[in-house]
């Protein structure tokens, strides 16, 4: 039977199209385009529609199941052990995009990415001598299950059993997967990129397509560094592999997608946040690497000075109120909040978070992923979880008045609320909240403190060297009226010639007192706010950074680069 026979009954295909249009998943104007492609390609409607990105894979799978009256299998419904592995090869399952999911005395249930593929059904029936009952599956989930049960994952488990007496890492370890997947160049390539990034202490991987080349960059200590990229022709296979790992729609190329996955590199679990956006020359991929071993969720190890850490701990001991962390993207706000949650996480407390996305999973904390596409916004989550009697609420970000108003209400009704706001400094956060529409009297009653922070690169101790700062310059920076000694970067093999290894936090903490509350009620100028904050004991971001530079933790140039006019 030729591939055009897969579609078979046009009435079924047309009925599926009608159902998709009725559900609002397909534009009626695409009907004629589909009919033309159907005749030209000989492929089934589900394959055409998802390949062109006209319908997402989940929407197509649900419509197919409903239209054909078939069962819909998700990843959690798949068997834990392979069925008929001795009779069906992984190559056939991959090529046909099918997998056995249940065996009965007289029939076999076959999960299929395309349940209208009569050729695959008949081939399996001839192979096993039983009736085949097709079921619908998501292609991405199906591919991962086939790989796990019949392909790479199965080989990994077999090798682990054979080598159970040695001291190798788990079969998920990327180094081992590279050897086990010798027949899968793309899988080896993606694993190699992730491994290289982790070993280089990178926080992000950027895979960017351009007209004549593919660019591969790693963000190390906040700065992007270009490394040797794969060939341009491998861009599409690499993107597809990453989508499969993250559970994304491999057929969707028109819209941005976000997902996550977990790998193990040299025995360390690495959570990966995947972001894919369409660009002029293809899909650009950014992988955010979240390594708990490199980012310990402990206030004492994040770089806050002794005074700041004591102040933060005292604030976290309060029974209610709002504590905000502010700064630009990539300034470590979320890590600080997670460290605070680790400190608060006790059996006697009920902690609930609303996050976009959930970066680290903390045992004992009820974490909720925001999903705006289905209406699950920060505000929606907060309205619901307040009925769950939480002691502590963590909101990923306050972006609008609705979320801010609920946070204020929660603080006023006895909850401790932690959140972030995107502003340049602590004083600017107060102005930002009032600009959102939060009433000044509510703000003074609920806000307890604002912590503004940045991340600066720390000097490589193997090559840093001292330098003299003239008295005039030191005085201009508020470091006294005499010459002082600071440190500067040099560059060596240990730091890859940059002079820096790792990053640390610099911060300013704005506490609330009666004077500052009065200024909020009077809507005073930010300059007046800052003067009052300094009288209350707040040291600025630059002050904290320069103190760390004098102590040899970072350089003055790095502090000035990060703080600018702060």
Coordinates of C-alpha atoms in Angstrom, one line a residue:
X1 CA 0.0 0.0 0.0
X2 CA 1.5 3.4 -1.0
X3 CA 1.7 6.3 1.5
X4 CA -1.3 7.9 -0.1
X5 CA -3.3 5.0 1.1
X6 CA -2.6 6.0 4.7
X7 CA -5.2 8.7 4.6
X8 CA -7.6 6.3 3.0
X9 CA -11.1 7.5 3.6
X10 CA -11.5 11.1 2.6
X11 CA -14.6 11.3 4.7
X12 CA -12.7 10.6 7.8
X13 CA -10.0 13.2 6.9
X14 CA -12.7 15.8 6.0
X15 CA -14.5 15.1 9.3
X16 CA -11.3 15.6 11.2
X17 CA -10.8 19.0 9.5
X18 CA -14.4 20.0 10.3
X19 CA -13.8 19.0 14.0
X20 CA -10.6 21.1 14.2
X21 CA -12.3 24.1 12.7
X22 CA -15.3 23.6 15.0
X23 CA -13.0 23.6 18.0
X24 CA -11.2 26.7 16.8
X25 CA -7.9 24.9 16.4
X26 CA -7.7 25.4 12.6
X27 CA -8.6 28.3 10.4
X28 CA -11.2 27.5 7.8
X29 CA -9.2 29.4 5.2
X30 CA -6.5 26.7 5.4
X31 CA -8.9 24.0 4.1
X32 CA -8.1 24.4 0.4
X33 CA -4.4 24.6 1.2
X34 CA -4.6 21.3 3.0
X35 CA -6.5 19.6 0.1
X36 CA -3.8 20.7 -2.3
X37 CA -1.0 19.4 -0.1
X38 CA -2.8 16.2 0.6
X39 CA -2.9 15.4 -3.2
X40 CA 0.7 16.5 -3.8
X41 CA 2.4 14.8 -0.8
X42 CA 0.3 11.8 -0.2
X43 CA 0.7 12.2 3.5
X44 CA -2.0 12.1 6.1
X45 CA -3.8 15.2 7.3
X46 CA -2.4 15.0 10.8
X47 CA 1.1 14.9 9.5
X48 CA 0.6 17.8 7.1
X49 CA -1.2 20.0 9.6
X50 CA 1.3 19.5 12.4
X51 CA 4.4 19.7 10.1
X52 CA 3.2 23.0 8.8
X53 CA 2.5 24.2 12.3
X54 CA -1.2 24.9 11.5
X55 CA -2.3 22.7 14.5
X56 CA -0.3 21.8 17.6
X57 CA 0.5 18.2 18.4
X58 CA -1.7 18.1 21.6
X59 CA -4.7 19.6 19.8
X60 CA -4.3 17.2 16.9
X61 CA -4.0 14.2 19.2
X62 CA -7.1 15.1 21.2
X63 CA -9.1 15.8 18.0
X64 CA -8.0 12.5 16.4
X65 CA -9.0 10.5 19.5
X66 CA -12.4 12.2 19.7
X67 CA -13.1 11.9 16.0
X68 CA -12.0 8.3 15.6
X69 CA -13.3 7.1 18.9
X70 CA -9.9 5.9 20.0
X71 CA -8.1 5.9 23.4
X72 CA -5.6 8.7 24.0
X73 CA -2.3 7.5 25.6
X74 CA -0.1 10.0 27.5
X75 CA 3.4 9.4 28.8
X76 CA 2.1 8.2 32.2
X77 CA 0.1 5.5 30.5
X78 CA 3.0 3.8 28.8
X79 CA 4.4 0.5 30.1
X80 CA 7.5 0.5 32.3
X81 CA 9.0 -2.4 30.4
X82 CA 9.1 -2.9 26.6
X83 CA 6.5 -5.2 25.0
X84 CA 7.5 -7.7 22.2
X85 CA 11.1 -6.3 22.2
X86 CA 12.4 -9.6 20.8
X87 CA 10.1 -9.3 17.8
X88 CA 9.8 -5.6 17.0
X89 CA 12.9 -3.5 16.4
X90 CA 13.5 0.0 17.6
X91 CA 14.2 1.1 14.0
X92 CA 10.7 0.0 12.9
X93 CA 9.1 1.7 15.8
X94 CA 10.9 5.0 15.2
X95 CA 10.2 4.9 11.5
X96 CA 6.5 4.1 11.9
X97 CA 6.1 6.3 15.0
X98 CA 4.3 3.5 16.9
X99 CA 4.8 1.5 20.1
X100 CA 3.0 -1.4 21.8
X101 CA 1.4 -0.3 25.1
X102 CA -0.8 -3.2 26.1
X103 CA -1.0 -6.9 25.1
X104 CA -4.2 -8.9 25.3
X105 CA -4.8 -12.6 24.5
X106 CA -6.4 -11.7 21.2
X107 CA -5.1 -8.2 20.4
X108 CA -2.3 -5.7 20.8
X109 CA -3.0 -2.0 21.7
X110 CA -0.7 0.1 19.5
X111 CA 0.0 3.8 20.5
X112 CA 0.4 5.7 17.2
X113 CA 1.4 9.2 16.3
X114 CA -0.8 8.8 13.2
X115 CA -3.6 6.3 13.9
X116 CA -4.8 6.6 10.3
X117 CA -1.5 4.9 9.1
X118 CA -3.0 1.6 7.8
X119 CA 0.4 0.4 6.6
X120 CA 1.9 0.4 10.1
X121 CA -1.2 -1.3 11.6
X122 CA -1.1 -4.1 8.9
X123 CA 2.7 -4.5 9.3
X124 CA 2.4 -5.1 13.1
X125 CA -0.6 -7.5 12.6
X126 CA 1.5 -9.6 10.2
X127 CA 4.4 -9.5 12.5
X128 CA 2.6 -10.7 15.7
X129 CA -0.3 -12.6 14.2
X130 CA -2.9 -10.7 16.3
X131 CA -5.4 -8.0 15.8
X132 CA -4.1 -4.4 16.4
X133 CA -6.1 -1.9 18.2
X134 CA -4.8 1.6 17.4
X135 CA -4.6 4.3 20.0
X136 CA -3.6 8.0 19.8
X137 CA -0.3 9.3 21.2
X138 CA 1.6 12.6 21.2
X139 CA 4.6 12.2 18.8
X140 CA 7.1 13.7 21.1
X141 CA 6.1 11.6 24.1
X142 CA 6.0 8.5 21.9
X143 CA 9.5 9.1 20.5
X144 CA 11.0 9.5 24.0
X145 CA 9.2 6.3 25.2
X146 CA 10.6 4.4 22.2
X147 CA 14.1 5.6 22.9
X148 CA 13.8 4.8 26.6
X149 CA 12.3 1.3 26.2
X150 CA 13.7 0.1 22.9
X151 CA 16.6 2.2 22.0
X152 CA 19.2 4.3 24.0
X153 CA 17.6 4.0 27.4
X154 CA 17.3 0.2 27.1
X155 CA 21.0 -0.1 26.2
X156 CA 21.9 2.1 29.1
X157 CA 20.0 -0.1 31.5
X158 CA 21.6 -3.2 30.1
X159 CA 25.0 -1.7 30.5
X160 CA 24.2 -0.7 34.0
X161 CA 23.2 -4.2 34.9
X162 CA 26.4 -5.6 33.2
X163 CA 28.6 -3.2 35.1
X164 CA 26.7 -3.1 38.5
X165 CA 30.0 -3.8 40.4
X166 CA 31.9 -0.8 39.0
X167 CA 31.8 2.7 40.3
X168 CA 30.4 4.4 37.2
X169 CA 27.7 7.1 37.5
X170 CA 24.0 6.5 36.8
X171 CA 23.0 5.5 33.2
X172 CA 21.6 9.0 32.8
X173 CA 25.0 10.5 33.1
X174 CA 25.8 12.4 29.9
X175 CA 29.3 11.0 29.6
X176 CA 28.0 7.5 29.6
X177 CA 25.2 8.3 27.2
X178 CA 27.7 9.6 24.7
X179 CA 29.3 6.2 24.6
X180 CA 26.1 4.3 24.7
X181 CA 24.6 6.3 21.8
X182 CA 27.4 5.8 19.4
X183 CA 24.9 5.1 16.6
X184 CA 23.0 8.4 17.3
X185 CA 25.2 11.4 16.2
X186 CA 22.7 14.0 17.0
X187 CA 22.1 12.7 20.5
X188 CA 25.8 12.6 21.1
X189 CA 26.2 16.1 19.8
X190 CA 23.5 17.6 22.1
X191 CA 24.9 15.7 25.1
X192 CA 28.4 17.0 24.2
X193 CA 27.2 20.6 24.1
X194 CA 25.5 20.3 27.5
X195 CA 28.5 18.6 29.0
X196 CA 30.9 21.2 27.7
X197 CA 28.7 24.0 29.1
X198 CA 28.4 22.4 32.5
X199 CA 32.1 21.8 32.7
X200 CA 32.7 25.4 31.7
X201 CA 30.4 26.6 34.5
X202 CA 28.0 28.2 32.0
X203 CA 24.6 29.3 33.0
X204 CA 23.1 29.4 29.5
X205 CA 23.6 27.8 26.1
X206 CA 22.6 29.9 23.0
X207 CA 22.1 28.0 19.7
X208 CA 21.5 30.7 17.1
X209 CA 20.9 30.2 13.3
X210 CA 22.1 32.7 10.8
X211 CA 22.0 32.7 7.0
X212 CA 25.3 30.9 6.4
X213 CA 26.2 29.5 9.8
X214 CA 25.2 28.3 13.2
X215 CA 26.4 30.2 16.2
X216 CA 27.0 28.5 19.6
X217 CA 27.6 30.7 22.7
X218 CA 27.9 30.0 26.4
X219 CA 27.1 32.5 29.1
X220 CA 29.9 32.2 31.7
X221 CA 29.9 34.4 34.7
X222 CA 27.4 36.7 33.0
X223 CA 29.4 37.2 29.8
X224 CA 28.7 35.4 26.5
X225 CA 31.6 33.5 24.9
X226 CA 31.4 31.9 21.5
X227 CA 32.6 28.3 21.0
X228 CA 33.0 26.0 18.0
X229 CA 29.5 25.5 16.6
X230 CA 28.0 22.4 14.8
X231 CA 27.5 22.5 11.1
X232 CA 24.5 24.6 9.9
X233 CA 22.9 21.4 8.4
X234 CA 22.6 20.0 11.9
X235 CA 20.5 22.9 13.2
X236 CA 17.1 21.3 12.5
X237 CA 18.0 17.8 14.0
X238 CA 19.6 19.5 17.1
X239 CA 16.4 21.6 17.6
X240 CA 14.2 18.5 17.2
X241 CA 16.3 16.5 19.7
X242 CA 16.1 19.3 22.3
X243 CA 12.3 19.5 21.8
X244 CA 12.0 15.8 22.4
X245 CA 14.0 16.1 25.6
X246 CA 11.9 19.0 26.8
X247 CA 8.5 17.5 25.8
X248 CA 7.8 20.2 23.3
X249 CA 5.8 20.0 20.0
X250 CA 8.4 19.0 17.4
X251 CA 6.0 20.1 14.6
X252 CA 5.5 23.7 15.9
X253 CA 8.0 26.1 14.3
X254 CA 5.9 29.3 14.1
X255 CA 5.4 30.0 17.8
X256 CA 7.8 30.3 20.8
X257 CA 7.9 27.2 23.1
X258 CA 9.1 26.7 26.6
X259 CA 9.9 23.5 28.4
X260 CA 12.3 21.8 30.8
X261 CA 14.2 18.5 31.2
X262 CA 16.8 17.0 33.5
X263 CA 20.1 15.4 32.7
X264 CA 23.0 14.1 34.7
X265 CA 26.6 15.2 34.1
X266 CA 29.3 13.4 36.0
X267 CA 26.9 12.4 38.7
X268 CA 25.4 15.9 39.0
X269 CA 21.7 16.5 38.3
X270 CA 21.2 19.5 36.0
X271 CA 17.8 21.0 35.4
X272 CA 17.5 22.6 32.0
X273 CA 15.0 25.3 31.1
X274 CA 14.4 25.3 27.3
X275 CA 13.2 28.4 25.4
X276 CA 12.7 28.3 21.6
X277 CA 11.7 31.2 19.5
X278 CA 11.4 31.5 15.7
X279 CA 13.8 33.9 14.0
X280 CA 14.4 34.9 10.4
X281 CA 16.7 31.9 9.7
X282 CA 15.2 29.3 11.9
X283 CA 14.6 28.5 15.6
X284 CA 16.9 30.1 18.2
X285 CA 17.3 27.9 21.3
X286 CA 18.4 29.0 24.7
X287 CA 19.1 26.4 27.4
X288 CA 19.2 27.7 31.0
X289 CA 21.3 25.3 33.1
X290 CA 20.3 25.1 36.7
X291 CA 22.9 23.4 38.8
X292 CA 22.2 23.3 42.5
X293 CA 25.8 22.3 43.2
X294 CA 27.0 25.6 41.7
X295 CA 24.2 27.8 43.1
X296 CA 23.7 26.6 46.7
X297 CA 20.4 27.8 48.0
X298 CA 21.9 29.2 51.2
X299 CA 21.9 32.9 52.2
X300 CA 25.3 32.6 53.8
X301 CA 26.9 31.5 50.5
X302 CA 25.3 33.9 48.1
X303 CA 27.7 36.7 48.9
X304 CA 25.7 39.0 51.2
X305 CA 27.8 40.7 53.9
X306 CA 27.3 39.8 57.5
X307 CA 25.1 42.9 58.2
X308 CA 22.9 42.3 55.2
X309 CA 22.5 38.6 56.0
X310 CA 21.4 39.4 59.5
X311 CA 19.0 42.0 58.3
X312 CA 17.4 39.5 55.8
X313 CA 17.1 36.8 58.4
X314 CA 15.4 39.2 60.8
X315 CA 12.9 40.2 58.0
X316 CA 12.2 36.5 57.3
X317 CA 11.3 35.9 60.9
X318 CA 8.4 38.4 60.6
X319 CA 4.9 36.8 60.7
X320 CA 3.5 38.9 57.8
X321 CA 4.2 41.6 55.3
X322 CA 5.8 41.9 51.9
X323 CA 9.6 41.5 51.2
X324 CA 10.6 42.4 47.7
X325 CA 13.8 41.5 45.8
X326 CA 14.6 43.7 42.8
X327 CA 17.1 44.0 40.0
X328 CA 17.4 43.4 36.3
X329 CA 17.1 40.0 34.6
X330 CA 20.0 37.8 35.6
X331 CA 20.8 39.5 38.8
X332 CA 20.1 36.5 41.0
X333 CA 16.7 37.5 42.4
X334 CA 15.1 34.1 42.1
X335 CA 18.1 32.4 43.7
X336 CA 17.8 34.7 46.7
X337 CA 14.1 33.9 47.0
X338 CA 14.8 30.2 46.9
X339 CA 17.5 30.6 49.6
X340 CA 14.9 32.4 51.7
X341 CA 12.4 29.6 51.2
X342 CA 15.0 27.0 52.2
X343 CA 15.4 29.0 55.4
X344 CA 11.7 29.2 56.0
X345 CA 10.9 25.6 55.0
X346 CA 9.9 24.0 58.2
X347 CA 7.3 21.3 59.0
X348 CA 5.2 23.8 60.9
X349 CA 4.9 26.2 57.9
X350 CA 2.7 25.9 54.8
X351 CA 4.6 27.5 51.9
X352 CA 3.1 28.0 48.5
X353 CA 4.7 29.5 45.4
X354 CA 3.5 30.8 42.1
X355 CA 6.4 30.8 39.6
X356 CA 7.0 31.4 35.9
X357 CA 8.9 29.1 35.5
X358 CA 9.6 26.8 38.4
X359 CA 13.4 26.8 38.4
X360 CA 14.3 24.6 41.4
X361 CA 12.1 22.0 43.0
X362 CA 12.2 22.3 46.8
X363 CA 10.9 19.3 48.8
X364 CA 8.2 20.4 51.2
X365 CA 7.2 23.5 49.3
X366 CA 4.0 23.6 47.2
X367 CA 5.2 25.0 43.9
X368 CA 2.8 26.0 41.1
X369 CA 3.8 26.7 37.5
X370 CA 2.1 29.8 35.9
X371 CA 0.4 28.9 32.6
X372 CA -1.1 32.1 31.1
X373 CA -2.2 30.3 27.9
X374 CA -4.9 28.5 30.0
X375 CA -5.7 31.5 32.2
X376 CA -3.5 30.3 35.1
X377 CA -1.9 33.6 35.9
X378 CA -0.2 34.9 39.0
X379 CA -3.4 36.6 40.1
X380 CA -5.6 33.5 39.5
X381 CA -3.2 31.3 41.4
X382 CA -3.0 33.7 44.4
X383 CA -6.8 34.0 44.7
X384 CA -7.1 30.3 44.9
X385 CA -4.1 29.5 47.2
X386 CA -5.2 32.0 49.8
X387 CA -7.9 29.5 50.6
X388 CA -5.3 26.9 51.3
X389 CA -4.2 28.6 54.5
X390 CA -0.6 29.3 53.6
X391 CA 1.9 30.8 56.0
X392 CA 4.3 32.0 53.3
X393 CA 3.6 33.0 49.7
X394 CA 6.3 33.4 47.1
X395 CA 5.2 35.1 43.9
X396 CA 7.7 34.9 41.0
X397 CA 7.1 38.4 39.9
X398 CA 4.7 41.3 40.5
X399 CA 4.0 42.5 37.0
X400 CA 0.6 44.3 37.3
X401 CA -1.8 46.0 39.7
X402 CA -4.0 42.9 40.1
X403 CA -1.1 40.7 41.3
X404 CA 0.2 43.6 43.5
X405 CA -3.2 44.2 45.1
X406 CA -3.6 40.5 46.0
X407 CA -0.1 40.4 47.4
X408 CA -0.9 43.4 49.6
X409 CA -4.1 41.9 50.7
X410 CA -2.4 38.7 51.6
X411 CA 0.2 40.6 53.7
X412 CA -2.5 42.5 55.5
X413 CA -4.3 39.3 56.4
X414 CA -1.4 37.6 58.1
X415 CA 0.8 36.1 55.4
X416 CA 4.5 36.6 54.7
X417 CA 4.8 37.4 51.0
X418 CA 8.1 37.2 49.0
X419 CA 8.3 38.4 45.5
X420 CA 10.4 40.2 42.8
X421 CA 9.9 43.5 40.9
X422 CA 11.9 44.7 37.9
X423 CA 13.4 48.0 39.0
X424 CA 16.9 49.5 39.1
X425 CA 17.2 50.0 42.8
X426 CA 15.4 49.6 46.1
X427 CA 14.0 53.2 46.2
X428 CA 12.7 52.8 42.6
X429 CA 10.6 49.8 43.7
X430 CA 8.4 52.0 46.0
X431 CA 7.8 54.4 43.1
X432 CA 7.1 51.5 40.7
X433 CA 4.4 50.0 43.0
X434 CA 2.7 53.3 43.3
X435 CA 2.8 53.8 39.6
X436 CA 1.1 50.5 39.2
X437 CA -1.8 51.8 41.2
X438 CA -1.1 50.5 44.7
X439 CA -2.5 52.9 47.2
X440 CA 0.2 54.6 49.4
X441 CA -1.6 53.8 52.7
X442 CA -1.7 50.1 51.8
X443 CA 1.9 50.1 50.8
X444 CA 3.1 51.6 54.1
X445 CA 1.0 49.0 56.0
X446 CA 2.2 46.0 54.1
X447 CA 5.8 46.6 52.8
X448 CA 8.5 45.5 55.1
X449 CA 11.7 45.9 53.0
X450 CA 13.2 46.0 49.5
X451 CA 16.4 44.2 48.7
X452 CA 18.1 45.4 45.4
X453 CA 20.9 43.3 44.1
X454 CA 23.3 42.6 41.2
X455 CA 25.9 39.9 40.5
X456 CA 29.5 40.8 39.9
X457 CA 32.3 38.5 38.8
X458 CA 34.8 37.4 41.4
X459 CA 38.5 37.7 40.9
X460 CA 40.6 34.6 40.1
X461 CA 42.7 34.1 43.2
X462 CA 45.4 32.3 41.1
X463 CA 46.3 35.4 39.1
X464 CA 44.8 38.6 40.7
X465 CA 47.2 41.3 41.7
X466 CA 47.1 44.3 44.0
X467 CA 46.9 47.9 42.8
X468 CA 47.1 51.3 44.4
X469 CA 44.1 53.6 44.3
X470 CA 45.1 57.3 44.6
X471 CA 43.6 59.3 47.5
X472 CA 41.6 61.6 45.2
X473 CA 39.9 58.7 43.4
X474 CA 39.2 56.8 46.6
X475 CA 37.6 59.9 48.1
X476 CA 35.4 60.3 45.1
X477 CA 34.1 56.8 45.6
X478 CA 33.5 57.3 49.3
X479 CA 36.4 55.1 50.3
X480 CA 38.2 57.6 52.6
X481 CA 40.6 60.4 52.0
X482 CA 43.8 58.4 51.6
X483 CA 45.3 56.1 49.0
X484 CA 44.1 52.5 49.4
X485 CA 44.9 49.1 47.9
X486 CA 42.5 47.2 45.8
X487 CA 42.8 44.2 43.3
X488 CA 42.7 43.8 39.6
X489 CA 42.3 40.9 37.2
X490 CA 45.2 39.5 35.2
X491 CA 44.2 36.2 33.4
X492 CA 45.6 32.7 33.6
X493 CA 44.8 29.2 32.4
X494 CA 42.7 28.6 35.5
X495 CA 40.3 31.4 34.6
X496 CA 40.6 30.9 30.8
X497 CA 42.4 34.2 30.5
X498 CA 39.5 36.3 31.9
X499 CA 40.8 37.1 35.3
X500 CA 37.5 36.1 36.9
X501 CA 35.9 32.8 38.2
X502 CA 32.3 32.8 39.5
X503 CA 30.1 35.6 40.7
X504 CA 28.9 37.0 44.0
X505 CA 26.1 39.3 45.0
X506 CA 26.2 43.0 45.9
X507 CA 23.1 44.4 47.4
X508 CA 21.3 47.3 49.2
X509 CA 18.5 46.8 51.7
X510 CA 15.8 49.4 52.2
X511 CA 14.1 48.9 55.5
X512 CA 10.8 50.6 56.4
X513 CA 10.7 53.1 59.3
X514 CA 8.4 55.9 60.3
X515 CA 10.3 58.5 58.3
X516 CA 10.2 56.4 55.1
X517 CA 6.5 55.6 55.6
X518 CA 5.8 59.3 55.9
X519 CA 7.7 60.0 52.7
X520 CA 5.6 57.3 50.9
X521 CA 2.4 58.9 52.1
X522 CA 3.7 62.3 50.9
X523 CA 4.9 60.8 47.6
X524 CA 8.3 62.3 48.1
X525 CA 10.9 62.6 45.4
X526 CA 13.2 59.5 45.0
X527 CA 16.2 61.7 46.0
X528 CA 14.6 62.4 49.3
X529 CA 13.8 58.7 49.7
X530 CA 17.4 57.7 49.1
X531 CA 18.7 60.3 51.6
X532 CA 16.2 58.9 54.2
X533 CA 17.2 55.4 53.4
X534 CA 20.9 56.2 54.0
X535 CA 20.0 57.8 57.3
X536 CA 18.2 54.5 58.2
X537 CA 21.5 52.6 57.5
X538 CA 21.1 51.5 53.9
X539 CA 24.5 51.2 52.0
X540 CA 24.1 51.6 48.2
X541 CA 24.8 48.9 45.6
X542 CA 28.0 50.7 44.6
X543 CA 29.1 51.0 48.2
X544 CA 28.7 47.3 48.8
X545 CA 30.5 46.5 45.6
X546 CA 33.5 48.8 46.3
X547 CA 33.8 47.3 49.8
X548 CA 34.1 43.9 48.1
X549 CA 36.6 45.3 45.6
X550 CA 38.8 46.6 48.4
X551 CA 38.5 43.2 50.1
X552 CA 39.9 41.5 47.0
X553 CA 36.7 39.7 46.0
X554 CA 36.1 41.6 42.8
X555 CA 37.6 44.6 40.9
X556 CA 36.5 48.2 40.9
X557 CA 36.0 48.1 37.2
X558 CA 33.6 45.2 37.5
X559 CA 31.6 47.1 40.2
X560 CA 31.4 50.2 38.1
X561 CA 30.4 48.1 35.0
X562 CA 27.5 46.5 36.9
X563 CA 26.2 49.4 38.9
X564 CA 26.6 52.1 36.4
X565 CA 25.1 55.2 37.9
X566 CA 23.6 53.3 40.8

